[in-house]
Coordinates of C-alpha atoms in Angstrom, one line a residue:
M3 CA 78.4 109.5 103.5
T4 CA 81.0 107.3 105.1
L5 CA 84.2 106.2 103.3
R6 CA 84.7 102.5 103.8
F7 CA 88.4 101.9 104.1
A8 CA 89.8 98.4 104.6
I9 CA 93.2 97.5 106.0
P10 CA 94.8 94.1 106.7
S11 CA 93.3 92.6 109.9
K12 CA 96.5 91.2 111.4
G13 CA 100.2 90.5 111.1
S14 CA 102.9 92.6 109.5
G15 CA 100.5 94.1 107.0
Y16 CA 98.3 95.5 109.8
E17 CA 101.2 96.8 111.8
A18 CA 102.9 98.5 108.8
T19 CA 99.6 100.0 107.6
V20 CA 98.8 101.4 111.1
A21 CA 102.4 102.8 111.4
L22 CA 102.1 104.5 108.0
L23 CA 98.8 106.1 108.9
E24 CA 100.0 107.2 112.3
S25 CA 103.1 108.8 110.6
C26 CA 100.6 110.8 108.5
G27 CA 98.8 112.0 111.7
L28 CA 95.9 109.4 111.3
R29 CA 95.3 107.1 114.2
V30 CA 93.5 103.8 114.0
T31 CA 91.6 103.1 117.2
R32 CA 89.3 100.2 118.1
A33 CA 87.7 99.3 121.4
N34 CA 89.4 95.9 121.6
P35 CA 91.7 93.8 119.4
R36 CA 88.9 91.4 118.4
Q37 CA 86.8 94.0 116.7
Y38 CA 86.9 94.1 112.9
T39 CA 85.9 97.8 112.7
A40 CA 87.8 100.8 113.8
V41 CA 87.8 104.6 113.7
L42 CA 90.4 106.6 111.8
R43 CA 91.2 109.7 113.9
G44 CA 92.1 112.7 111.7
L45 CA 90.0 111.8 108.7
P46 CA 86.3 112.4 109.2
D47 CA 83.4 110.2 108.0
T48 CA 85.8 107.3 107.6
E49 CA 85.1 103.7 108.8
V50 CA 88.1 101.4 109.0
L51 CA 87.3 97.7 108.2
L52 CA 89.7 94.9 109.0
H53 CA 89.8 92.1 106.5
R54 CA 92.1 89.5 105.0
P55 CA 94.2 91.2 102.2
A56 CA 92.7 88.8 99.6
D57 CA 89.2 89.7 100.7
I58 CA 90.0 93.4 100.4
V59 CA 90.7 92.9 96.7
L60 CA 87.4 91.1 96.1
K61 CA 85.3 93.5 98.2
V62 CA 86.7 96.5 96.5
A63 CA 85.9 94.9 93.1
E64 CA 82.3 94.3 94.2
G65 CA 82.0 97.9 95.5
A66 CA 81.3 96.7 99.0
I67 CA 84.5 98.6 100.1
D68 CA 85.5 102.0 98.7
L69 CA 89.2 101.9 99.5
G70 CA 91.7 99.3 100.7
V71 CA 95.3 98.4 101.4
T72 CA 96.5 95.1 100.0
G73 CA 99.4 93.5 98.1
Y74 CA 100.0 93.9 94.4
D75 CA 100.6 90.1 94.2
L76 CA 97.0 89.5 95.4
L77 CA 95.5 92.1 93.0
H78 CA 97.5 90.5 90.1
E79 CA 96.3 87.0 91.1
L80 CA 92.6 87.7 91.8
R81 CA 91.8 90.4 89.3
G82 CA 94.5 90.5 86.7
D83 CA 95.9 93.7 85.2
D84 CA 92.9 94.7 83.1
D85 CA 90.0 94.8 85.6
D86 CA 88.5 98.2 85.5
D87 CA 86.5 97.6 88.7
V88 CA 89.6 98.0 90.8
L89 CA 91.8 101.0 90.5
T90 CA 95.3 101.2 91.8
I91 CA 95.6 104.6 93.5
I92 CA 99.0 104.4 95.1
D93 CA 101.2 101.7 93.6
D94 CA 103.8 101.6 96.4
L95 CA 103.1 102.3 100.1
G96 CA 106.7 101.4 101.1
F97 CA 106.2 98.0 102.8
W98 CA 105.4 94.3 102.2
R99 CA 108.1 94.0 99.5
V100 CA 108.2 90.4 98.3
E101 CA 108.9 88.5 95.0
L102 CA 107.0 85.6 93.5
V103 CA 109.7 83.1 92.4
F104 CA 110.1 79.5 91.2
A105 CA 112.2 77.3 93.4
V106 CA 113.4 73.7 92.7
P107 CA 115.3 71.2 94.8
Q108 CA 119.0 72.1 95.3
S109 CA 120.0 68.7 93.9
W110 CA 118.8 69.8 90.5
I111 CA 122.1 71.3 89.6
D112 CA 121.4 71.6 85.9
V113 CA 118.2 73.6 86.4
T114 CA 119.0 77.3 86.7
S115 CA 116.6 79.2 84.4
W116 CA 113.0 79.4 83.1
A117 CA 114.2 77.8 79.9
D118 CA 115.5 74.8 81.9
L119 CA 112.0 74.5 83.5
A120 CA 110.4 74.4 80.0
D121 CA 112.8 71.7 79.0
L122 CA 112.1 69.8 82.2
A123 CA 108.4 70.0 81.6
V124 CA 108.9 68.3 78.2
E125 CA 111.1 65.7 79.8
F126 CA 108.5 64.9 82.4
Q127 CA 105.8 64.6 79.7
S128 CA 108.0 62.1 77.9
R129 CA 108.0 60.0 81.1
G130 CA 104.2 60.0 81.1
R131 CA 103.5 62.7 83.7
R132 CA 103.4 66.4 84.2
L133 CA 105.7 68.8 86.1
R134 CA 103.8 69.5 89.3
I135 CA 104.0 73.1 90.6
A136 CA 102.8 73.9 94.2
T137 CA 101.5 77.5 94.5
K138 CA 99.0 79.8 96.2
Y139 CA 99.0 81.9 92.9
P140 CA 97.6 79.6 90.2
N141 CA 96.3 82.3 87.9
T142 CA 99.6 84.3 87.9
V143 CA 101.7 81.1 87.6
R144 CA 99.6 79.7 84.8
R145 CA 99.8 83.0 82.7
F146 CA 103.5 83.2 83.3
C147 CA 104.3 79.6 82.4
Y148 CA 102.4 79.9 79.1
A149 CA 104.2 83.2 78.3
Q150 CA 107.6 81.5 79.0
G151 CA 106.9 78.4 76.9
I152 CA 106.3 76.1 79.9
N153 CA 103.2 74.5 78.4
V154 CA 103.0 71.1 80.1
F155 CA 102.5 71.3 83.9
E156 CA 100.1 70.6 86.7
L157 CA 99.3 73.3 89.3
V158 CA 98.9 72.0 92.9
E159 CA 97.0 74.3 95.2
S160 CA 98.9 75.0 98.3
Q161 CA 97.3 76.4 101.4
G162 CA 100.0 75.7 104.0
A163 CA 103.8 75.9 103.9
T164 CA 104.5 75.7 100.2
E165 CA 108.2 75.3 100.6
A166 CA 107.7 71.9 102.1
A167 CA 105.7 70.5 99.1
P168 CA 108.7 68.9 97.2
S169 CA 110.0 67.2 100.3
L170 CA 106.5 65.9 101.2
G171 CA 106.2 64.5 97.7
Y172 CA 103.0 66.2 96.4
A173 CA 104.8 68.6 94.1
D174 CA 108.1 68.7 92.1
I175 CA 108.8 72.5 92.4
I176 CA 107.1 75.5 93.9
A177 CA 106.1 79.1 92.9
D178 CA 105.9 81.1 96.1
I179 CA 106.5 84.6 97.5
T180 CA 109.7 85.3 99.4
E181 CA 111.2 88.3 101.1
T182 CA 114.7 87.1 101.9
G183 CA 114.7 83.5 100.5
T184 CA 115.6 82.1 103.9
A185 CA 112.6 79.7 104.1
I186 CA 113.3 78.5 100.6
R187 CA 117.0 77.7 101.4
E188 CA 116.0 76.0 104.7
N189 CA 113.8 73.6 102.8
Q190 CA 116.7 72.6 100.5
L191 CA 115.4 74.6 97.5
K192 CA 116.9 77.1 95.2
I193 CA 115.4 80.0 93.2
V194 CA 115.7 79.7 89.4
G195 CA 115.2 82.5 87.0
G196 CA 114.2 86.0 88.1
P197 CA 111.0 86.9 89.9
L198 CA 107.7 86.3 88.2
I199 CA 106.4 89.5 89.8
R200 CA 107.6 92.0 92.3
S201 CA 105.0 93.0 94.9
Q202 CA 104.5 95.6 97.6
A203 CA 101.6 97.1 99.5
I204 CA 99.3 99.2 97.4
L205 CA 96.2 101.4 97.9
I206 CA 93.3 100.4 95.7
G207 CA 89.8 101.9 95.1
S208 CA 86.5 100.8 93.7
R209 CA 85.5 102.5 90.5
R210 CA 81.8 101.9 91.0
A211 CA 81.9 103.2 94.6
L212 CA 84.0 106.3 94.0
R213 CA 82.9 107.5 90.6
G214 CA 80.6 110.5 90.9
N215 CA 80.7 110.5 94.7
R216 CA 82.3 113.9 95.6
H217 CA 82.2 113.4 99.3
R218 CA 84.1 110.1 99.2
L219 CA 86.5 111.4 96.6
E220 CA 87.3 114.4 98.8
L221 CA 88.2 112.0 101.7
V222 CA 90.3 110.0 99.3
R223 CA 92.1 113.2 98.2
Q224 CA 93.0 114.0 101.8
L225 CA 94.3 110.5 102.5
C226 CA 96.4 110.6 99.3
E227 CA 97.8 114.0 100.1
L228 CA 98.9 112.9 103.6
I229 CA 100.4 109.6 102.4
E230 CA 102.3 111.1 99.5
A231 CA 103.6 114.0 101.5
R232 CA 104.8 111.8 104.4
R233 CA 106.5 109.4 102.1
R234 CA 108.1 112.2 100.2
G235 CA 109.2 114.0 103.4
R236 CA 111.2 111.0 104.6
L237 CA 113.6 111.6 101.7
F238 CA 114.5 115.1 102.7
Y239 CA 116.3 117.0 105.5
S240 CA 116.0 120.6 106.6
L241 CA 119.3 122.3 107.3
T242 CA 119.8 125.5 109.2
A243 CA 123.2 127.2 109.4
N244 CA 124.6 130.6 110.4
L245 CA 126.7 132.2 107.7
P246 CA 128.8 135.4 107.7
G247 CA 128.2 137.9 104.9
A248 CA 127.8 141.5 104.0
S249 CA 124.3 141.2 102.7
V250 CA 121.5 138.7 102.0
E251 CA 122.4 138.9 98.3
E252 CA 126.0 137.9 99.0
V253 CA 125.1 135.0 101.2
G254 CA 122.4 133.9 98.7
R255 CA 125.0 133.8 95.9
K256 CA 127.4 131.7 97.9
V257 CA 124.7 129.2 98.9
T258 CA 123.2 128.8 95.4
A259 CA 126.6 128.5 93.8
R260 CA 126.1 124.7 94.3
H261 CA 122.8 124.5 92.6
E262 CA 122.1 120.9 93.7
L263 CA 122.6 121.8 97.3
A264 CA 120.5 125.0 97.4
G265 CA 117.2 123.4 98.5
L266 CA 114.0 122.5 96.7
Q267 CA 113.5 126.0 95.3
G268 CA 116.3 128.0 97.0
P269 CA 117.4 128.9 100.4
T270 CA 115.6 131.0 103.0
I271 CA 117.9 133.7 104.4
A272 CA 117.3 136.0 107.3
P273 CA 119.5 138.3 109.4
V274 CA 120.6 136.9 112.8
W275 CA 120.0 139.2 115.7
S276 CA 123.2 138.5 117.6
K277 CA 123.2 138.2 121.4
F278 CA 126.7 139.7 121.4
S279 CA 127.0 143.5 121.1
G280 CA 128.5 144.6 117.9
D281 CA 128.6 141.1 116.4
S282 CA 126.6 141.7 113.2
G283 CA 126.9 140.4 109.6
W284 CA 125.5 137.0 110.2
Y285 CA 122.6 135.4 108.4
A286 CA 120.5 132.3 109.1
V287 CA 120.2 130.0 106.1
N288 CA 117.7 127.3 105.8
V289 CA 117.7 124.7 102.9
V290 CA 115.9 121.5 102.3
V291 CA 118.0 118.8 100.6
P292 CA 117.5 115.1 99.6
Q293 CA 118.8 112.6 102.1
E294 CA 121.6 111.5 99.8
E295 CA 122.9 115.1 99.6
L296 CA 122.9 115.7 103.4
L297 CA 126.6 115.4 104.1
P298 CA 127.7 117.1 100.9
A299 CA 125.4 120.0 101.7
I300 CA 126.8 120.2 105.3
D301 CA 130.4 120.1 104.0
Y302 CA 129.6 122.9 101.5
L303 CA 128.0 125.1 104.1
R304 CA 131.1 124.6 106.3
A305 CA 133.3 125.5 103.4
I306 CA 131.6 128.9 102.9
G307 CA 131.8 129.8 106.6
A308 CA 129.0 128.1 108.5
S309 CA 129.7 128.2 112.2
S310 CA 127.3 125.4 112.9
V311 CA 124.7 123.3 111.1
T312 CA 121.6 121.7 112.5
T313 CA 119.3 119.2 110.8
V314 CA 115.7 118.0 111.1
Q315 CA 114.1 115.3 109.0
V316 CA 111.3 116.7 107.1
Q317 CA 107.9 115.3 108.1
H318 CA 105.9 116.2 105.0
V319 CA 106.5 117.6 101.5
F320 CA 103.3 118.7 99.9
R321 CA 103.2 119.6 96.2
A322 CA 100.7 121.7 94.2
E323 CA 98.4 118.7 94.1
S324 CA 98.3 115.0 94.9
E325 CA 99.7 113.1 91.9
A326 CA 97.9 109.9 93.0
F327 CA 94.5 111.7 93.3
A328 CA 95.0 113.4 89.9
R329 CA 95.6 110.0 88.3
L330 CA 92.6 108.6 90.0
C331 CA 90.3 111.3 88.8
A332 CA 91.6 110.9 85.2
R333 CA 90.8 107.1 85.5
L334 CA 87.3 107.8 86.8
D335 CA 86.6 110.2 84.0
E336 CA 87.4 107.5 81.4
E337 CA 84.4 106.2 79.5

């Protein structure tokens, strides 16, 4: 039985998804760029479907697609947080990081917070009209406004460049996603308050399509294992150094004296067969350390006599089980 796996059909979402899969040893191939189906090399019985990210959310909810990559902002907008038909399997794939924010004209110097927007909405009402908010996220913005005491407003659906709405006169302010804020500033707007939501690429699955289907679940497990291990591996480096010592035990004690630099579970130590006659008493030490501890670990190995240190970025770090898959199984077992 085939696993139906949907990814974004174009743009940065497609490119980042393909890059992530390829880094996991999974290659997306299609006969030509206009095809909306592809093969995922490295994961058997899997059909890749290319869709708009918003459609992926809806089709996963319907059970027409088993698994999909989309944005948290779209899931939040289209399905809400309490929809049991769509399960978030991995809540951060490492790309598509954006924030949904309010932005107002820069000339509104007295408007700097959500409370100011609530006051402004009341002021607009006293003038006989409503505060107009242009957005592509009406459900999210509506819920947020009511939660913040912004009770009198009108949502204007925006399908084009939302940032231009105030200058074109069909909205007073906007609520839109931004990565850097550049487009907002270029349209003479400023962000007020903090983000309504923070979003990133996520992996979602269909409860109705996956529940009780062992074959599809096994494919999902394999995919989760590879993604988690690859993302984990990027945070670690493998160090190899030659250290002098009288025995494995002596070298081991030196290396593990700095517990935080002694590897994930401890160093691997082996005698070095020297190419120079009579030059014995050297041991090869291998440790895996977090990226932020790379230089401190190198300095420490030097301090205890390392003649040289080589490093390799770790490709994958597998744990006893996939945490994402374990959470998915627990959710599927819920009544």
